[in-house]
mmCIF file of C-alpha atoms and ligand atoms in Angstrom:
data_model
loop_
_atom_site.group_PDB
_atom_site.id
_atom_site.type_symbol
_atom_site.label_atom_id
_atom_site.label_comp_id
_atom_site.label_asym_id
_atom_site.label_seq_id
_atom_site.Cartn_x
_atom_site.Cartn_y
_atom_site.Cartn_z
ATOM 1 C CA MET S 1123 35.377 14.474 -76.569
ATOM 2 C CA ARG S 1124 32.124 13.389 -74.967
ATOM 3 C CA ALA S 1125 31.046 9.885 -76.008
ATOM 4 C CA MET S 1126 27.529 11.158 -76.660
ATOM 5 C CA ASN S 1127 28.797 13.586 -79.310
ATOM 6 C CA LEU S 1128 30.930 10.909 -80.949
ATOM 7 C CA GLU S 1129 27.873 8.664 -81.189
ATOM 8 C CA SER S 1130 25.745 11.503 -82.646
ATOM 9 C CA ILE S 1131 28.390 12.208 -85.269
ATOM 10 C CA ALA S 1132 28.764 8.492 -86.063
ATOM 11 C CA ALA S 1133 24.975 8.242 -86.475
ATOM 12 C CA ILE S 1134 25.000 11.071 -89.050
ATOM 13 C CA VAL S 1135 27.860 9.385 -90.930
ATOM 14 C CA ARG S 1136 25.955 6.071 -91.068
ATOM 15 C CA GLU S 1137 22.959 7.802 -92.677
ATOM 16 C CA ALA S 1138 24.902 10.125 -94.988
ATOM 17 C CA ARG S 1139 25.066 9.718 -98.739
ATOM 18 C CA ASP S 1140 27.758 12.349 -99.272
ATOM 19 C CA ILE S 1141 30.566 12.853 -96.795
ATOM 20 C CA VAL S 1142 33.188 15.591 -97.137
ATOM 21 C CA VAL S 1143 36.418 15.921 -95.190
ATOM 22 C CA PHE S 1144 37.915 19.399 -95.611
ATOM 23 C CA SER S 1145 41.473 19.613 -94.324
ATOM 24 C CA GLY S 1146 44.164 22.164 -93.584
ATOM 25 C CA ALA S 1147 47.707 22.243 -92.269
ATOM 26 C CA GLY S 1148 46.724 21.101 -88.746
ATOM 27 C CA LEU S 1149 46.017 17.619 -90.129
ATOM 28 C CA SER S 1150 49.673 17.237 -91.123
ATOM 29 C CA ALA S 1151 51.003 18.637 -87.835
ATOM 30 C CA ASP S 1152 51.339 15.115 -86.387
ATOM 31 C CA SER S 1153 53.540 14.224 -89.376
ATOM 32 C CA GLY S 1154 55.969 16.903 -88.254
ATOM 33 C CA ILE S 1155 55.064 19.443 -90.936
ATOM 34 C CA PRO S 1156 54.688 22.884 -89.332
ATOM 35 C CA THR S 1157 51.372 24.680 -89.834
ATOM 36 C CA PHE S 1158 51.296 28.231 -91.210
ATOM 37 C CA ARG S 1159 49.982 30.265 -88.307
ATOM 38 C CA ASP S 1160 50.501 28.348 -85.035
ATOM 39 C CA GLY S 1161 52.804 30.094 -82.565
ATOM 40 C CA ALA S 1162 56.578 29.984 -82.833
ATOM 41 C CA THR S 1163 56.701 27.158 -85.378
ATOM 42 C CA GLY S 1164 54.134 28.659 -87.809
ATOM 43 C CA LEU S 1165 55.754 28.966 -91.244
ATOM 44 C CA TRP S 1166 54.357 32.453 -91.795
ATOM 45 C CA ASN S 1167 55.712 33.557 -88.415
ATOM 46 C CA ASN S 1168 59.245 32.751 -89.570
ATOM 47 C CA VAL S 1169 59.386 33.776 -93.195
ATOM 48 C CA ASN S 1170 57.594 36.432 -95.218
ATOM 49 C CA PRO S 1171 55.024 34.765 -97.504
ATOM 50 C CA ASP S 1172 55.251 37.724 -99.920
ATOM 51 C CA GLU S 1173 58.846 36.743 -100.557
ATOM 52 C CA VAL S 1174 58.635 32.962 -100.640
ATOM 53 C CA ALA S 1175 55.064 32.123 -101.585
ATOM 54 C CA SER S 1176 53.565 34.881 -103.719
ATOM 55 C CA ILE S 1177 53.386 35.171 -107.473
ATOM 56 C CA GLU S 1178 55.021 38.629 -107.352
ATOM 57 C CA GLY S 1179 57.832 37.139 -105.270
ATOM 58 C CA PHE S 1180 58.285 34.334 -107.767
ATOM 59 C CA LEU S 1181 58.412 36.600 -110.810
ATOM 60 C CA ARG S 1182 60.797 38.990 -108.992
ATOM 61 C CA ASN S 1183 63.150 36.329 -107.643
ATOM 62 C CA PRO S 1184 62.415 32.767 -108.860
ATOM 63 C CA PRO S 1185 65.311 31.068 -107.009
ATOM 64 C CA ARG S 1186 64.127 32.439 -103.636
ATOM 65 C CA VAL S 1187 60.667 30.868 -103.993
ATOM 66 C CA TRP S 1188 62.058 27.742 -105.652
ATOM 67 C CA ASN S 1189 64.566 27.093 -102.850
ATOM 68 C CA TRP S 1190 62.091 27.660 -100.060
ATOM 69 C CA LEU S 1191 59.557 25.298 -101.623
ATOM 70 C CA LEU S 1192 62.281 22.764 -102.350
ATOM 71 C CA GLN S 1193 63.153 22.741 -98.640
ATOM 72 C CA LEU S 1194 59.502 22.270 -97.742
ATOM 73 C CA LYS S 1195 59.241 19.469 -100.302
ATOM 74 C CA ALA S 1196 62.313 17.746 -98.824
ATOM 75 C CA LEU S 1197 60.628 17.781 -95.413
ATOM 76 C CA ILE S 1198 57.355 16.457 -96.869
ATOM 77 C CA ASP S 1199 59.201 13.688 -98.748
ATOM 78 C CA ASP S 1200 61.038 12.776 -95.572
ATOM 79 C CA ARG S 1201 57.865 12.485 -93.447
ATOM 80 C CA ARG S 1202 54.735 10.468 -94.005
ATOM 81 C CA PRO S 1203 50.952 10.511 -93.555
ATOM 82 C CA ASN S 1204 49.993 10.228 -89.863
ATOM 83 C CA ALA S 1205 47.258 8.394 -87.971
ATOM 84 C CA GLY S 1206 44.768 11.131 -88.937
ATOM 85 C CA HIS S 1207 45.316 10.678 -92.685
ATOM 86 C CA LEU S 1208 45.211 6.900 -92.280
ATOM 87 C CA ALA S 1209 41.951 7.057 -90.328
ATOM 88 C CA ILE S 1210 40.379 9.278 -93.010
ATOM 89 C CA ALA S 1211 41.418 6.677 -95.609
ATOM 90 C CA ARG S 1212 39.924 3.961 -93.379
ATOM 91 C CA LEU S 1213 36.732 6.011 -93.125
ATOM 92 C CA GLU S 1214 36.423 5.764 -96.913
ATOM 93 C CA GLN S 1215 36.644 1.955 -96.658
ATOM 94 C CA ILE S 1216 34.111 1.850 -93.831
ATOM 95 C CA CYS S 1217 31.757 4.055 -95.841
ATOM 96 C CA ALA S 1218 32.017 2.059 -99.076
ATOM 97 C CA GLY S 1219 28.733 2.590 -100.909
ATOM 98 C CA GLN S 1220 28.558 6.158 -99.668
ATOM 99 C CA ARG S 1221 30.588 8.894 -101.309
ATOM 100 C CA LEU S 1222 33.526 10.328 -99.408
ATOM 101 C CA THR S 1223 35.380 13.281 -100.887
ATOM 102 C CA VAL S 1224 38.478 14.838 -99.404
ATOM 103 C CA ILE S 1225 38.907 18.537 -100.138
ATOM 104 C CA THR S 1226 42.296 19.706 -98.975
ATOM 105 C CA GLN S 1227 44.169 22.983 -98.777
ATOM 106 C CA ASN S 1228 47.340 20.977 -98.156
ATOM 107 C CA ILE S 1229 49.956 20.607 -100.851
ATOM 108 C CA ASP S 1230 51.740 17.626 -99.286
ATOM 109 C CA GLY S 1231 49.903 14.850 -101.149
ATOM 110 C CA TYR S 1232 49.431 12.864 -97.922
ATOM 111 C CA HIS S 1233 45.734 12.079 -98.453
ATOM 112 C CA ALA S 1234 46.432 10.191 -101.678
ATOM 113 C CA ARG S 1235 49.471 8.517 -100.113
ATOM 114 C CA ALA S 1236 47.277 7.377 -97.222
ATOM 115 C CA GLY S 1237 44.919 5.776 -99.730
ATOM 116 C CA ASN S 1238 41.967 8.123 -100.290
ATOM 117 C CA ALA S 1239 40.628 7.762 -103.820
ATOM 118 C CA GLU S 1240 38.961 11.101 -104.342
ATOM 119 C CA VAL S 1241 41.045 14.075 -103.275
ATOM 120 C CA LEU S 1242 40.507 17.634 -104.503
ATOM 121 C CA GLU S 1243 43.690 19.617 -103.898
ATOM 122 C CA VAL S 1244 42.316 23.153 -104.098
ATOM 123 C CA HIS S 1245 45.741 24.747 -103.474
ATOM 124 C CA GLY S 1246 47.556 22.364 -105.832
ATOM 125 C CA THR S 1247 50.511 20.147 -105.016
ATOM 126 C CA ILE S 1248 54.193 20.589 -104.249
ATOM 127 C CA HIS S 1249 55.049 17.387 -106.119
ATOM 128 C CA ARG S 1250 54.406 18.656 -109.646
ATOM 129 C CA LEU S 1251 55.861 21.442 -111.783
ATOM 130 C CA ARG S 1252 54.108 23.188 -114.644
ATOM 131 C CA CYS S 1253 54.644 25.922 -117.175
ATOM 132 C CA HIS S 1254 53.601 29.276 -115.717
ATOM 133 C CA ARG S 1255 51.746 30.058 -118.968
ATOM 134 C CA TYR S 1256 49.804 26.767 -118.899
ATOM 135 C CA CYS S 1257 51.176 25.753 -122.304
ATOM 136 C CA GLY S 1258 50.675 22.107 -121.303
ATOM 137 C CA PHE S 1259 54.128 21.327 -119.932
ATOM 138 C CA VAL S 1260 54.048 19.452 -116.607
ATOM 139 C CA ALA S 1261 56.713 17.403 -114.823
ATOM 140 C CA ASN S 1262 57.278 15.679 -111.510
ATOM 141 C CA TRP S 1263 59.408 17.749 -109.201
ATOM 142 C CA ASP S 1264 62.249 15.296 -108.786
ATOM 143 C CA GLN S 1265 65.836 15.564 -107.663
ATOM 144 C CA GLY S 1266 66.967 16.738 -111.100
ATOM 145 C CA SER S 1267 65.198 20.094 -110.912
ATOM 146 C CA SER S 1268 66.937 21.833 -108.041
ATOM 147 C CA ASN S 1269 67.166 25.124 -109.973
ATOM 148 C CA PRO S 1270 64.462 27.113 -111.736
ATOM 149 C CA PHE S 1271 64.378 26.434 -115.475
ATOM 150 C CA ALA S 1272 62.533 27.603 -118.563
ATOM 151 C CA CYS S 1273 59.697 25.628 -120.117
ATOM 152 C CA PRO S 1274 61.181 23.358 -122.807
ATOM 153 C CA ALA S 1275 58.063 23.883 -124.930
ATOM 154 C CA CYS S 1276 57.569 27.662 -124.801
ATOM 155 C CA GLY S 1277 60.373 29.267 -122.766
ATOM 156 C CA SER S 1278 58.163 30.665 -119.960
ATOM 157 C CA PRO S 1279 59.204 30.082 -116.365
ATOM 158 C CA VAL S 1280 58.444 26.647 -114.930
ATOM 159 C CA ARG S 1281 56.989 26.732 -111.407
ATOM 160 C CA PRO S 1282 55.530 24.440 -108.773
ATOM 161 C CA ASP S 1283 51.886 23.551 -109.500
ATOM 162 C CA LEU S 1284 50.524 25.116 -106.347
ATOM 163 C CA VAL S 1285 48.566 28.276 -105.684
ATOM 164 C CA LEU S 1286 50.790 31.181 -104.702
ATOM 165 C CA PHE S 1287 49.438 34.259 -102.903
ATOM 166 C CA GLY S 1288 47.976 36.624 -105.485
ATOM 167 C CA GLU S 1289 46.781 33.802 -107.752
ATOM 168 C CA MET S 1290 43.382 32.345 -108.525
ATOM 169 C CA LEU S 1291 42.487 28.765 -107.694
ATOM 170 C CA ASP S 1292 42.085 26.231 -110.476
ATOM 171 C CA ASP S 1293 38.485 26.697 -111.686
ATOM 172 C CA GLU S 1294 37.746 23.075 -112.399
ATOM 173 C CA VAL S 1295 39.041 21.776 -109.075
ATOM 174 C CA PHE S 1296 37.363 24.526 -107.069
ATOM 175 C CA SER S 1297 33.978 24.087 -108.830
ATOM 176 C CA ALA S 1298 34.108 20.383 -108.058
ATOM 177 C CA ALA S 1299 34.876 21.261 -104.425
ATOM 178 C CA GLU S 1300 31.911 23.667 -104.337
ATOM 179 C CA THR S 1301 29.554 21.062 -105.778
ATOM 180 C CA ARG S 1302 30.661 18.393 -103.324
ATOM 181 C CA SER S 1303 30.345 20.844 -100.438
ATOM 182 C CA MET S 1304 26.809 21.828 -101.411
ATOM 183 C CA ASN S 1305 25.781 18.166 -101.688
ATOM 184 C CA ALA S 1306 27.360 17.071 -98.438
ATOM 185 C CA ASP S 1307 25.206 15.542 -95.710
ATOM 186 C CA ILE S 1308 28.076 15.807 -93.268
ATOM 187 C CA PHE S 1309 31.088 18.105 -93.640
ATOM 188 C CA PHE S 1310 34.166 17.667 -91.445
ATOM 189 C CA CYS S 1311 36.568 20.629 -91.127
ATOM 190 C CA VAL S 1312 39.866 19.564 -89.727
ATOM 191 C CA GLY S 1313 43.032 21.492 -88.948
ATOM 192 C CA THR S 1314 42.266 24.766 -90.672
ATOM 193 C CA SER S 1315 42.128 28.342 -89.401
ATOM 194 C CA PHE S 1316 39.661 29.570 -92.106
ATOM 195 C CA THR S 1317 41.787 32.556 -92.957
ATOM 196 C CA VAL S 1318 42.370 31.988 -96.666
ATOM 197 C CA GLN S 1319 39.613 32.625 -99.190
ATOM 198 C CA PRO S 1320 37.968 31.284 -101.241
ATOM 199 C CA ALA S 1321 38.578 27.868 -99.621
ATOM 200 C CA ALA S 1322 37.310 29.113 -96.258
ATOM 201 C CA ARG S 1323 33.823 29.667 -97.630
ATOM 202 C CA LEU S 1324 33.259 25.976 -98.475
ATOM 203 C CA PRO S 1325 32.174 24.927 -94.955
ATOM 204 C CA VAL S 1326 29.800 27.864 -94.677
ATOM 205 C CA TRP S 1327 28.188 27.002 -98.000
ATOM 206 C CA ALA S 1328 27.932 23.362 -97.001
ATOM 207 C CA LYS S 1329 26.166 24.377 -93.807
ATOM 208 C CA TYR S 1330 23.724 26.686 -95.621
ATOM 209 C CA ALA S 1331 22.999 23.860 -98.056
ATOM 210 C CA GLY S 1332 22.025 21.608 -95.160
ATOM 211 C CA ALA S 1333 25.134 19.693 -94.113
ATOM 212 C CA ALA S 1334 25.894 18.898 -90.506
ATOM 213 C CA LEU S 1335 29.110 20.813 -89.841
ATOM 214 C CA VAL S 1336 31.749 19.216 -87.620
ATOM 215 C CA GLU S 1337 34.906 21.095 -86.700
ATOM 216 C CA ILE S 1338 37.950 19.273 -85.333
ATOM 217 C CA ASN S 1339 40.572 21.665 -83.989
ATOM 218 C CA PRO S 1340 42.305 21.925 -80.610
ATOM 219 C CA HIS S 1341 41.590 25.675 -80.696
ATOM 220 C CA PRO S 1342 38.420 27.641 -81.450
ATOM 221 C CA THR S 1343 38.213 29.365 -84.856
ATOM 222 C CA SER S 1344 35.794 31.724 -86.591
ATOM 223 C CA LEU S 1345 33.842 28.638 -87.700
ATOM 224 C CA THR S 1346 33.278 27.366 -84.179
ATOM 225 C CA GLU S 1347 30.076 29.281 -83.577
ATOM 226 C CA VAL S 1348 28.369 28.060 -86.747
ATOM 227 C CA ALA S 1349 29.520 24.449 -86.400
ATOM 228 C CA ASP S 1350 26.980 21.858 -85.229
ATOM 229 C CA TYR S 1351 29.759 20.008 -83.407
ATOM 230 C CA SER S 1352 33.012 21.593 -82.386
ATOM 231 C CA VAL S 1353 35.472 18.957 -81.280
ATOM 232 C CA ARG S 1354 38.431 20.230 -79.250
ATOM 233 C CA SER S 1355 40.920 17.550 -80.106
ATOM 234 C CA GLY S 1356 43.673 16.681 -82.529
ATOM 235 C CA ALA S 1357 42.822 15.198 -85.907
ATOM 236 C CA SER S 1358 44.428 11.804 -85.275
ATOM 237 C CA GLU S 1359 42.586 11.195 -82.009
ATOM 238 C CA PHE S 1360 39.218 12.187 -83.417
ATOM 239 C CA PHE S 1361 39.269 10.248 -86.700
ATOM 240 C CA SER S 1362 40.718 7.154 -85.023
ATOM 241 C CA ALA S 1363 37.927 7.278 -82.428
ATOM 242 C CA LEU S 1364 35.271 7.842 -85.093
ATOM 243 C CA CYS S 1365 36.472 4.854 -87.161
ATOM 244 C CA ALA S 1366 36.573 2.641 -84.071
ATOM 245 C CA ARG S 1367 33.026 3.690 -83.189
ATOM 246 C CA LEU S 1368 31.747 3.028 -86.730
ATOM 247 C CA GLU S 1369 33.449 -0.369 -86.724
ATOM 248 C CA GLY S 1370 31.710 -1.143 -83.449
ATOM 249 C CA LYS S 1371 34.910 -1.420 -81.456
HETATM 250 P P1 OAD U 1000 46.825 27.397 -90.520
HETATM 251 O O1 OAD U 1000 48.245 27.271 -90.084
HETATM 252 O O2 OAD U 1000 46.302 28.753 -90.776
HETATM 253 O O3 OAD U 1000 45.875 26.728 -89.428
HETATM 254 C C1 OAD U 1000 46.150 25.469 -88.871
HETATM 255 C C2 OAD U 1000 45.025 25.097 -87.920
HETATM 256 O O4 OAD U 1000 45.241 23.752 -87.495
HETATM 257 C C3 OAD U 1000 44.943 25.961 -86.657
HETATM 258 O O5 OAD U 1000 43.599 26.408 -86.498
HETATM 259 C C4 OAD U 1000 45.344 24.987 -85.534
HETATM 260 O O6 OAD U 1000 44.659 25.253 -84.314
HETATM 261 C C5 OAD U 1000 44.951 23.656 -86.116
HETATM 262 N N1 OAD U 1000 45.692 22.483 -85.603
HETATM 263 C C6 OAD U 1000 46.964 22.417 -85.136
HETATM 264 N N2 OAD U 1000 47.294 21.154 -84.792
HETATM 265 C C7 OAD U 1000 46.207 20.385 -85.055
HETATM 266 C C8 OAD U 1000 45.909 18.987 -84.918
HETATM 267 N N3 OAD U 1000 46.807 18.106 -84.448
HETATM 268 N N4 OAD U 1000 44.681 18.560 -85.291
HETATM 269 C C9 OAD U 1000 43.761 19.422 -85.779
HETATM 270 N N5 OAD U 1000 43.982 20.734 -85.921
HETATM 271 C C10 OAD U 1000 45.183 21.227 -85.580
HETATM 272 O O7 OAD U 1000 46.647 26.433 -91.802
HETATM 273 P P2 OAD U 1000 45.502 26.421 -92.931
HETATM 274 O O8 OAD U 1000 44.184 26.811 -92.374
HETATM 275 O O9 OAD U 1000 45.614 25.130 -93.643
HETATM 276 O O10 OAD U 1000 47.820 28.501 -98.534
HETATM 277 O O11 OAD U 1000 46.027 27.569 -93.883
HETATM 278 C C11 OAD U 1000 45.312 27.856 -95.063
HETATM 279 C C12 OAD U 1000 46.237 28.254 -96.176
HETATM 280 O O12 OAD U 1000 47.125 29.291 -95.732
HETATM 281 C C13 OAD U 1000 47.184 27.175 -96.643
HETATM 282 O O13 OAD U 1000 46.606 26.270 -97.548
HETATM 283 C C14 OAD U 1000 48.288 27.954 -97.306
HETATM 284 C C15 OAD U 1000 48.441 29.061 -96.274
HETATM 285 O O14 OAD U 1000 48.938 30.263 -96.753
HETATM 286 C C16 OAD U 1000 48.426 28.180 -99.700
HETATM 287 O O15 OAD U 1000 49.355 27.394 -99.765
HETATM 288 C C17 OAD U 1000 47.835 28.839 -100.902
HETATM 289 ZN ZN1 ZN U 1001 55.369 26.379 -121.582
#
């Protein structure tokens, strides 16, 4: 990216009170986790999401969804946060005294593992199970639960605590994400294709509420034309360069 743009973005960060980083699957690509819609490796180009990642699919055939997510979880457990996640965690340290919120569509838990304190997981997490009826039962998804099982408290199906197609987002988490987006002075969108609502409306709302909108994606998206800065690069390169610039290196 042009040095002039990097300096303009760094200048906005220095002055900002509220900073939001909104992430999607592209951020975890450098960890070796496939994205959903990129070319031959895109998860949704290889498996039907209605079968493996929808609520109808789960209620019709729990083991199918369970096994597919268990495979994805094994991959996520095997890999680790990449330079992009680590730079976003470093950005929080650099911006101590300001407020940095990560809003992520990713279910891999890598932002928290990288060290970010405030992470809103609007699509939930693959690391936790819960009772489908929200009776209060939750558990870590550990090695012991390789088959679907009934809730020990109420007998309803237990399922991963992530948002399946056909489901609503968690109200509390999504309202917090909306509030942070509306208050943002600068809003980074990294590694997302903006195809899944309602998460995709957060950057637009942030922009209407006055945030400077920065997109980081090697390819143009539907957000590109409304973004103030559209950075054609990978997440790791950009956030590493931004941190170095803010640290005066
Ligand atoms: P997508 O797979 O739709 O989009 C990934 C985006 O990341 C694309 O625009 C790529 O160009 C970009 N990308 C690829 N490599 C990158 C890199 N190294 N650095 C930066 N960007 C890169 O993934 P999402 O937008 O996250 O829903 O998908 C949104 C939702 O759709 C997901 O949360 C999931 C899925 O169905 C649920 O799990 C509910
Ligand atoms: Zn229950």
